[in-house]
Amino acid sequence: MIDTHAHIDVKDFDDVRNDILIRAEESGVEKIIMPAIEPKTFNKLIDVAKSSEKLFFGIGIHPHNSNEVNGEAINLVEKIINEQNPIAVGEIGLDYFYDFSPPDVQKNLFRKHLKLAKKYNLPVIVHNRDAFEDIFAILEDEQDGTLTGVLHCFSGNTEQLEKALNLGFNVSFTGNITFRKSNLEETVRTAPLEKILLETDSPWMTPVPYRGKKNEPAFLKFIAEKIAEIKKISIDEVIKMTTKNAKSLFKIVILLFFFSFCVSSLIAQSTRTEESEFKDLFSEEQEVFNPYEKSIGIGGFLGTNTIVQSIEEAKGTRDVSYEGIIFYGGLINYFPWEFVSIQLGYVYSKNRKIVEKSKNLLGPNIHQVFELGTQWYVNPNSRLNFFGTLGPSIIFNKFGEGTDKEKENSSFAINTGIGFNLNLPFTGVGLLTVSAEWRLSFDMTVSNTFGIIFNPNDPNDIKFVEQRITSFFSLPRIVVAFYPFNRQ
Ligand SMILES: [Zn+2]
């Protein structure tokens, strides 16, 4: 188990901290995360964290203390992020129950912390008391796809739970779910196990059966037990999953900005080596919640096709190009992994242009392209994803369309391209992506394609000649696709 929220750096524990760590270990707590409270005690918090391999800390200013801090305090938080490897920004948030700081001061400080968390890719530990509405409004506003975190000591109803989950947040439960008067049963039952963390919130929130005593991480098992009881699953299952959740949330997320999957996996490997210098909380594979998760989607696109051909003739090779041919089509996109999608696309374009005073004309004709592409995403967890494409295509050409001398042929091509997606999630429904992509199809079938000799005064007066033609299609496009959510 991991106690994701225990203030064991506080004075109450000074004399008994070692005993508490021993008892925690005996009860199965392998790691403890200590969120910060106020700048005055930052140094002590860091010293305590360094005293044991089992201890980790978050850095930030508790909403209770918002009023006491000046502009330098947030700089101090950033300095500690840079120098001391905290694993989270927290605890931060809003508390309207106690009237220690005015709401505006709290909100302002909360936002500053969220911006720091995004800047350094750290998860946030959020405290909330009587402030759900403002917490959600601010989180929604700051959520750009990179913000991760936990709403600690979660005590909302199922509606608030759903909002938290839609924002990509985890929730952690503490001793209050064991209280006889607790009204959290429905919330605990509804919360998906893969979004739940365990915490004691020591020295407060002591669970049943130790109410009245000072809380400590060794009591974490009572929270796990209660969750298992409510969800009617085994305690082992609760422990296994919540531990996994905590390990993946409090891991540093590294965004990669390179335009090839190979390069990015190499980079990922080298950064993994760097990360291994951190304590072994980070040793498991990262699993970061992706608010822009896609699995299978359908869409359509529109663009203009430019066809460039090199025609081999006795007197040499000459190039002709046909621009501005409108094309449209549809696609199915399937994501076997978040970094890669397999796309089947169909392009229809009809060249209505007649180029006068030229022999070996291409038009009027129809080109249909079936594209099988793999798209490689550089940063799939962001609102804006960059990708590169590579795959085979088959091009079906129909020449002399509409005349009595129609001819058809097909050729094999390689398609490649670059583009970006803008992800627009619709809560509970799905994800709409709008993309701009520039794709090129290189025709690999060099020999014996058709050239057309065409009489501009009479569209029916055409002759086909066999020529060696190499062509490529430039197909820039705007793509709109929809991915229904299939979250449990
Ligand atoms: Zn706390």
Coordinates of C-alpha atoms and ligand atoms in Angstrom, one line a residue:
M1 CA 0.0 0.0 0.0
I2 CA 1.0 3.6 -0.5
D3 CA -0.3 6.2 1.9
T4 CA -0.7 9.1 -0.5
H5 CA -1.4 11.7 2.1
A6 CA 0.1 11.7 5.6
H7 CA 1.6 14.7 7.4
I8 CA 4.1 12.8 9.4
D9 CA 6.5 15.7 9.3
V10 CA 4.4 17.6 11.7
K11 CA 5.5 18.3 15.3
D12 CA 3.1 15.8 16.8
F13 CA 5.2 13.0 15.4
D14 CA 8.7 14.3 16.2
D15 CA 9.3 11.8 19.1
V16 CA 7.6 8.8 17.6
R17 CA 8.4 9.1 13.9
N18 CA 10.6 6.1 13.8
D19 CA 8.0 3.9 15.6
I20 CA 5.4 5.1 13.2
L21 CA 7.5 4.2 10.2
I22 CA 8.1 0.7 11.7
R23 CA 4.4 0.2 12.4
A24 CA 3.6 1.4 8.9
E25 CA 5.9 -1.1 7.4
E26 CA 4.6 -3.9 9.5
S27 CA 1.1 -3.1 8.4
G28 CA 2.1 -3.3 4.7
V29 CA 2.6 0.4 3.9
E30 CA 5.6 0.6 1.6
K31 CA 5.6 4.3 0.8
I32 CA 4.3 7.5 2.3
I33 CA 3.7 10.7 0.5
M34 CA 3.9 13.9 2.7
P35 CA 2.2 16.9 1.2
A36 CA 3.5 20.3 2.3
I37 CA 1.5 22.8 4.3
E38 CA 3.3 26.1 4.7
P39 CA 6.7 27.6 3.7
K40 CA 7.7 27.8 7.4
T41 CA 7.9 24.0 7.5
F42 CA 9.3 23.3 4.0
N43 CA 12.8 22.7 5.3
K44 CA 11.7 20.3 7.9
L45 CA 9.5 18.4 5.5
I46 CA 12.4 18.0 3.1
D47 CA 14.7 16.8 5.9
V48 CA 12.1 14.2 7.0
A49 CA 11.6 13.0 3.4
K50 CA 15.4 12.6 3.1
S51 CA 15.6 10.5 6.3
S52 CA 13.9 7.5 4.7
E53 CA 13.8 5.8 1.4
K54 CA 10.1 5.2 2.0
L55 CA 9.2 8.9 2.3
F56 CA 8.3 11.2 -0.5
F57 CA 7.0 14.7 -0.5
G58 CA 4.9 17.2 -2.4
I59 CA 5.5 20.9 -2.3
G60 CA 3.0 23.7 -2.2
I61 CA 1.1 26.0 0.1
H62 CA -2.1 24.8 1.8
P63 CA -5.1 27.1 1.2
H64 CA -5.3 27.9 4.9
N65 CA -2.0 29.6 4.6
S66 CA -2.7 31.5 1.4
N67 CA -3.2 34.7 3.2
E68 CA 0.2 34.6 5.0
V69 CA 2.3 34.2 1.9
N70 CA 3.7 36.8 -0.4
G71 CA 4.9 36.6 -4.0
E72 CA 8.2 35.1 -3.0
A73 CA 6.6 32.0 -1.5
I74 CA 5.5 30.7 -4.9
N75 CA 9.1 31.3 -6.2
L76 CA 10.3 29.2 -3.2
V77 CA 7.9 26.5 -4.3
E78 CA 9.4 26.6 -7.8
K79 CA 13.0 26.6 -6.5
I80 CA 12.2 23.5 -4.4
I81 CA 10.7 21.8 -7.5
N82 CA 13.9 22.5 -9.3
E83 CA 16.3 21.4 -6.6
Q84 CA 14.7 18.8 -4.4
N85 CA 12.7 16.4 -6.6
P86 CA 9.3 16.6 -5.0
I87 CA 6.9 14.2 -6.6
A88 CA 3.8 16.4 -6.6
V89 CA 2.6 20.0 -6.2
G90 CA 0.5 20.0 -3.0
E91 CA -1.3 20.3 -1.0
I92 CA -3.1 23.1 -2.7
G93 CA -6.7 24.0 -3.2
L94 CA -9.6 25.9 -1.7
D95 CA -11.1 25.8 1.8
Y96 CA -14.2 27.9 2.3
F97 CA -15.2 26.1 5.5
Y98 CA -12.5 27.7 7.6
D99 CA -12.3 31.4 7.0
F100 CA -8.5 31.7 7.1
S101 CA -8.0 33.3 3.8
P102 CA -10.4 35.2 1.4
P103 CA -11.6 33.2 -1.6
D104 CA -9.9 35.4 -4.2
V105 CA -6.5 35.1 -2.5
Q106 CA -7.0 31.3 -2.3
K107 CA -8.1 31.0 -6.0
N108 CA -5.2 33.1 -7.2
L109 CA -2.6 31.0 -5.3
F110 CA -4.3 27.8 -6.4
R111 CA -4.0 28.8 -10.1
K112 CA -0.3 29.7 -9.7
H113 CA 0.4 26.2 -8.3
L114 CA -1.5 24.5 -11.1
K115 CA 0.6 26.4 -13.6
L116 CA 3.7 25.3 -11.9
A117 CA 2.5 21.7 -11.9
K118 CA 2.0 21.9 -15.6
K119 CA 5.3 23.6 -16.2
Y120 CA 7.1 20.8 -14.4
N121 CA 4.8 17.9 -15.3
L122 CA 4.0 17.2 -11.7
P123 CA 0.7 15.8 -10.4
V124 CA -1.3 18.0 -8.0
I125 CA -2.7 17.1 -4.6
V126 CA -5.9 19.1 -4.2
H127 CA -7.5 20.0 -0.9
N128 CA -11.2 21.0 -1.1
R129 CA -13.6 22.0 1.6
D130 CA -17.0 23.4 0.7
A131 CA -15.5 24.7 -2.6
F132 CA -16.3 22.1 -5.2
E133 CA -17.8 24.6 -7.6
D134 CA -14.7 26.9 -7.7
I135 CA -12.3 24.0 -7.7
F136 CA -13.9 22.4 -10.7
A137 CA -14.2 25.7 -12.5
I138 CA -10.5 26.4 -12.1
L139 CA -9.4 22.8 -12.8
E140 CA -11.5 22.8 -16.0
D141 CA -10.0 26.1 -17.0
E142 CA -6.4 24.9 -16.4
Q143 CA -6.8 21.4 -17.8
D144 CA -5.0 21.4 -21.1
G145 CA -4.5 17.7 -21.2
T146 CA -1.3 17.7 -19.1
L147 CA -2.7 18.3 -15.7
T148 CA -3.0 15.2 -13.5
G149 CA -3.7 14.8 -9.8
V150 CA -5.8 13.7 -7.0
L151 CA -8.7 15.3 -5.1
H152 CA -7.6 14.2 -1.6
C153 CA -10.0 13.2 1.1
F154 CA -12.7 13.1 -1.5
S155 CA -16.1 13.6 0.0
G156 CA -18.3 14.6 -2.9
N157 CA -21.4 13.0 -4.2
T158 CA -21.6 10.8 -7.3
E159 CA -22.2 13.8 -9.6
Q160 CA -19.1 15.6 -8.2
L161 CA -17.2 12.3 -8.6
E162 CA -18.1 12.2 -12.3
K163 CA -16.8 15.7 -12.8
A164 CA -13.6 14.9 -11.1
L165 CA -13.1 11.8 -13.3
N166 CA -14.0 13.7 -16.4
L167 CA -11.3 16.2 -15.5
G168 CA -8.9 13.3 -15.5
F169 CA -8.4 13.3 -11.7
N170 CA -8.0 10.5 -9.2
V171 CA -9.8 10.6 -5.9
S172 CA -8.4 9.4 -2.6
F173 CA -10.4 8.2 0.3
T174 CA -9.5 8.5 3.9
G175 CA -10.8 7.6 7.4
N176 CA -14.1 9.5 7.0
I177 CA -15.5 6.6 4.8
T178 CA -15.3 4.4 7.9
F179 CA -17.3 6.7 10.1
R180 CA -20.7 5.5 11.0
K181 CA -22.3 8.8 9.9
S182 CA -20.5 8.7 6.6
N183 CA -22.6 9.4 3.5
L184 CA -19.8 8.4 1.1
E185 CA -20.9 4.8 0.5
E186 CA -22.5 5.5 -2.9
T187 CA -19.5 7.6 -4.0
V188 CA -17.0 4.9 -3.0
R189 CA -19.1 2.2 -4.8
T190 CA -19.4 4.3 -7.9
A191 CA -15.7 5.3 -8.1
P192 CA -13.8 3.1 -10.5
L193 CA -11.1 1.2 -8.7
E194 CA -8.5 2.3 -11.2
K195 CA -9.0 6.0 -10.1
I196 CA -8.9 5.5 -6.4
L197 CA -5.9 6.2 -4.1
L198 CA -5.6 5.4 -0.4
E199 CA -4.6 7.9 2.3
T200 CA -4.8 8.4 6.0
D201 CA -4.4 12.2 6.2
S202 CA -2.4 11.5 9.4
P203 CA -2.5 12.9 12.0
W204 CA -6.2 13.7 11.3
M205 CA -9.2 11.6 10.1
T206 CA -8.4 8.5 12.2
P207 CA -10.5 5.6 10.9
V208 CA -12.8 3.3 12.9
P209 CA -11.8 1.5 15.1
Y210 CA -9.2 3.9 16.3
R211 CA -11.3 7.1 16.3
G212 CA -10.1 9.5 19.0
K213 CA -6.5 8.3 18.6
K214 CA -3.9 10.2 16.6
N215 CA -4.0 8.8 13.0
E216 CA -0.9 7.2 11.5
P217 CA -0.1 5.4 8.2
A218 CA -0.4 2.0 9.9
F219 CA -4.1 2.5 9.9
L220 CA -4.3 2.7 6.1
K221 CA -5.5 -0.9 5.9
F222 CA -8.8 0.1 7.4
I223 CA -9.5 2.4 4.5
A224 CA -8.6 -0.4 2.1
E225 CA -10.9 -2.8 4.0
K226 CA -13.8 -0.4 3.9
I227 CA -13.5 0.1 0.2
A228 CA -13.4 -3.7 -0.3
E229 CA -16.4 -4.1 1.8
I230 CA -18.4 -1.4 0.0
K231 CA -17.4 -2.6 -3.4
K232 CA -17.8 -6.3 -2.5
I233 CA -14.3 -7.2 -3.7
S234 CA -11.3 -8.6 -2.0
I235 CA -9.0 -6.4 0.0
D236 CA -6.1 -7.7 -2.0
E237 CA -7.6 -6.4 -5.1
V238 CA -8.1 -2.9 -3.6
I239 CA -4.5 -2.9 -2.3
K240 CA -3.1 -4.0 -5.6
M241 CA -4.9 -1.6 -7.8
T242 CA -4.7 1.5 -5.5
T243 CA -0.9 0.9 -5.2
K244 CA -0.6 0.7 -8.9
N245 CA -2.7 3.9 -9.3
A246 CA -0.5 5.8 -6.8
K247 CA 2.7 4.7 -8.5
S248 CA 1.6 5.7 -11.9
L249 CA 0.1 9.1 -10.8
F250 CA 3.1 10.3 -8.9
K251 CA 5.5 9.6 -11.7
I252 CA 7.0 12.4 -13.7
V253 CA 5.5 12.7 -17.1
I254 CA 7.9 13.6 -19.9
L255 CA 6.5 14.9 -23.1
L256 CA 8.5 14.1 -26.2
F257 CA 8.6 16.5 -29.1
F258 CA 10.3 14.5 -31.9
F259 CA 8.8 13.6 -35.1
S260 CA 9.4 9.9 -35.3
F261 CA 8.4 7.1 -33.1
C262 CA 11.8 5.5 -33.2
V263 CA 13.5 8.7 -32.1
S264 CA 10.9 9.2 -29.4
S265 CA 11.3 5.7 -28.0
L266 CA 15.1 6.1 -27.9
I267 CA 14.6 9.4 -26.0
A268 CA 12.1 7.7 -23.7
Q269 CA 14.7 5.1 -22.9
S270 CA 17.3 7.6 -22.1
T271 CA 15.0 9.7 -19.9
R272 CA 14.0 6.5 -18.2
T273 CA 17.7 6.1 -17.2
E274 CA 17.6 9.6 -15.8
E275 CA 14.5 8.8 -13.9
S276 CA 16.0 5.8 -12.3
E277 CA 18.1 8.1 -10.2
F278 CA 14.8 8.9 -8.4
K279 CA 13.7 6.6 -5.7
D280 CA 12.0 3.4 -6.8
L281 CA 8.4 4.8 -6.6
F282 CA 9.1 5.5 -10.3
S283 CA 10.3 2.0 -11.2
E284 CA 7.1 0.8 -12.7
E285 CA 5.9 1.6 -16.2
Q286 CA 4.1 4.8 -16.4
E287 CA 0.4 4.9 -17.0
V288 CA -0.8 8.5 -17.3
F289 CA -4.5 9.2 -17.8
N290 CA -5.1 10.5 -21.2
P291 CA -8.2 12.8 -21.5
Y292 CA -7.8 12.6 -25.3
E293 CA -7.9 8.8 -25.5
K294 CA -9.0 7.4 -28.8
S295 CA -9.7 3.9 -29.8
I296 CA -11.7 3.7 -33.0
G297 CA -13.2 6.5 -34.9
I298 CA -14.6 7.5 -38.2
G299 CA -14.3 10.7 -40.2
G300 CA -14.2 12.5 -43.4
F301 CA -11.9 14.9 -45.2
L302 CA -11.6 17.5 -47.8
G303 CA -8.6 18.8 -49.7
T304 CA -7.1 19.7 -53.0
N305 CA -5.1 17.2 -55.1
T306 CA -2.1 18.3 -57.1
I307 CA -0.8 15.7 -59.5
V308 CA 2.7 16.0 -60.7
Q309 CA 3.9 13.6 -63.5
S310 CA 7.2 12.9 -65.1
I311 CA 6.7 11.6 -68.6
E312 CA 9.5 9.8 -70.3
E313 CA 9.7 10.7 -74.0
A314 CA 12.3 10.2 -76.7
K315 CA 13.5 13.7 -76.4
G316 CA 13.8 13.5 -72.6
T317 CA 11.7 13.7 -69.5
R318 CA 9.1 16.4 -69.0
D319 CA 7.0 17.3 -66.0
V320 CA 3.4 18.3 -66.0
S321 CA 1.3 19.2 -63.1
Y322 CA -2.5 19.5 -62.5
E323 CA -3.4 21.7 -59.6
G324 CA -6.5 22.5 -57.5
I325 CA -8.4 19.2 -58.1
I326 CA -10.9 19.0 -55.2
F327 CA -10.9 15.7 -53.4
Y328 CA -13.0 14.2 -50.6
G329 CA -13.2 11.0 -48.8
G330 CA -13.7 9.0 -45.6
L331 CA -11.5 7.2 -43.1
I332 CA -11.6 4.7 -40.2
N333 CA -8.9 5.2 -37.6
Y334 CA -8.0 2.5 -35.1
F335 CA -5.5 3.0 -32.2
P336 CA -3.9 -0.2 -31.0
W337 CA -1.6 1.9 -28.8
E338 CA -1.9 5.5 -27.9
F339 CA 1.2 6.4 -30.0
V340 CA 0.1 4.7 -33.2
S341 CA -3.0 4.5 -35.2
I342 CA -3.8 2.4 -38.3
Q343 CA -5.9 4.3 -40.8
L344 CA -7.8 3.2 -43.7
G345 CA -8.8 6.1 -46.0
Y346 CA -10.6 6.5 -49.3
V347 CA -9.9 9.5 -51.5
Y348 CA -12.1 10.4 -54.5
S349 CA -10.9 13.1 -56.9
K350 CA -12.1 14.1 -60.3
N351 CA -10.0 16.2 -62.6
R352 CA -12.4 18.2 -64.7
K353 CA -9.7 20.4 -66.2
I354 CA -8.8 20.3 -69.8
V355 CA -5.3 21.7 -70.5
E356 CA -5.2 23.1 -73.9
K357 CA -2.4 23.1 -76.4
S358 CA -0.7 20.3 -74.8
K359 CA -0.4 16.7 -75.7
N360 CA -0.3 13.8 -73.3
L361 CA -3.0 15.3 -71.2
L362 CA -4.2 13.6 -68.0
G363 CA -7.7 14.9 -67.8
P364 CA -10.6 14.6 -67.7
N365 CA -10.4 11.6 -65.4
I366 CA -11.0 10.1 -62.0
H367 CA -8.5 9.1 -59.4
Q368 CA -9.5 7.0 -56.4
V369 CA -6.9 6.3 -53.7
F370 CA -7.1 3.6 -51.0
E371 CA -4.7 4.5 -48.3
L372 CA -3.6 2.2 -45.5
G373 CA -1.6 4.5 -43.3
T374 CA 0.1 4.2 -39.9
Q375 CA 0.1 7.4 -38.0
W376 CA 2.8 7.9 -35.4
Y377 CA 2.0 10.4 -32.6
V378 CA 4.6 12.3 -30.9
N379 CA 2.6 13.6 -27.9
P380 CA -0.7 11.7 -27.8
N381 CA -1.7 13.0 -24.3
S382 CA -2.0 16.6 -25.4
R383 CA -4.8 18.7 -26.8
L384 CA -2.7 19.2 -29.9
N385 CA -1.0 16.1 -31.3
F386 CA 1.7 16.0 -33.9
F387 CA 2.0 13.0 -36.1
G388 CA 3.8 11.5 -39.1
T389 CA 2.2 9.1 -41.5
L390 CA 3.6 6.2 -43.5
G391 CA 1.9 3.4 -45.4
P392 CA 1.0 1.8 -48.8
S393 CA -1.8 3.0 -51.1
I394 CA -3.4 1.8 -54.2
I395 CA -4.4 4.3 -56.8
F396 CA -7.2 3.5 -59.3
N397 CA -7.2 5.8 -62.3
K398 CA -9.9 6.1 -64.9
F399 CA -9.0 8.0 -68.0
G400 CA -11.3 9.5 -70.6
E401 CA -14.1 9.5 -68.1
G402 CA -17.5 10.0 -69.8
T403 CA -16.2 9.4 -73.3
D404 CA -16.7 6.2 -75.2
K405 CA -13.0 5.3 -74.8
E406 CA -12.7 5.0 -71.1
K407 CA -9.6 3.2 -69.8
E408 CA -8.6 2.2 -66.3
N409 CA -5.5 1.2 -64.6
S410 CA -4.2 0.9 -61.1
S411 CA -0.9 1.5 -59.4
F412 CA 0.8 0.9 -56.1
A413 CA 2.0 3.9 -54.1
I414 CA 3.7 4.8 -50.9
N415 CA 2.0 7.5 -48.9
T416 CA 3.7 9.7 -46.3
G417 CA 2.7 12.8 -44.5
I418 CA 2.8 15.1 -41.5
G419 CA 0.0 16.8 -39.6
F420 CA -1.6 17.7 -36.3
N421 CA -4.8 16.9 -34.5
L422 CA -6.8 19.3 -32.3
N423 CA -8.7 17.2 -29.8
L424 CA -12.1 18.4 -28.6
P425 CA -13.6 16.1 -25.9
F426 CA -17.3 16.1 -25.3
T427 CA -18.0 14.9 -21.8
G428 CA -19.3 11.4 -21.7
V429 CA -19.9 11.3 -25.4
G430 CA -16.6 11.2 -27.2
L431 CA -13.8 13.0 -28.8
L432 CA -13.9 15.1 -31.9
T433 CA -10.6 15.7 -33.7
V434 CA -10.0 18.3 -36.3
S435 CA -6.8 17.7 -38.2
A436 CA -4.7 19.3 -40.8
E437 CA -2.5 17.0 -42.7
W438 CA -0.3 17.1 -45.8
R439 CA 0.0 13.8 -47.4
L440 CA 2.0 12.7 -50.5
S441 CA 1.4 9.6 -52.5
F442 CA 4.4 8.4 -54.6
D443 CA 3.4 6.1 -57.4
M444 CA 5.8 3.2 -57.4
T445 CA 4.4 1.7 -60.7
V446 CA 6.7 3.4 -63.2
S447 CA 6.2 1.5 -66.4
N448 CA 3.6 1.7 -69.1
T449 CA 0.9 4.0 -67.7
F450 CA -1.4 5.8 -70.1
G451 CA -0.8 9.1 -71.7
I452 CA -3.7 10.7 -73.5
I453 CA -3.6 12.6 -76.7
F454 CA -6.6 14.8 -76.7
N455 CA -8.3 17.1 -79.1
P456 CA -9.3 20.2 -77.1
N457 CA -12.0 21.1 -79.6
D458 CA -13.7 17.7 -79.3
P459 CA -13.7 16.0 -75.9
N460 CA -14.5 12.7 -77.6
D461 CA -11.6 12.7 -79.8
I462 CA -8.9 11.1 -77.7
K463 CA -6.2 8.6 -78.2
F464 CA -4.3 6.6 -75.5
V465 CA -0.6 6.1 -75.8
E466 CA 1.4 3.9 -73.5
Q467 CA 4.1 5.9 -71.8
R468 CA 6.4 5.6 -68.9
I469 CA 5.0 8.0 -66.4
T470 CA 6.0 8.5 -62.8
S471 CA 3.5 10.5 -60.8
F472 CA 2.9 11.7 -57.3
F473 CA -0.1 13.1 -55.7
S474 CA 0.0 15.9 -53.1
L475 CA -3.1 15.6 -50.9
P476 CA -3.3 18.3 -48.2
R477 CA -6.5 17.9 -46.3
I478 CA -8.7 19.0 -43.4
V479 CA -9.9 16.0 -41.5
V480 CA -12.8 15.7 -39.0
A481 CA -13.1 12.5 -37.1
F482 CA -15.2 11.3 -34.1
Y483 CA -14.1 8.8 -31.5
P484 CA -16.9 7.6 -29.1
F485 CA -15.7 7.1 -25.5
N486 CA -15.8 3.6 -24.2
R487 CA -14.9 4.2 -20.6
Q488 CA -16.4 2.0 -18.0
Ligands
ZN1 ZN -3.5 17.3 4.1

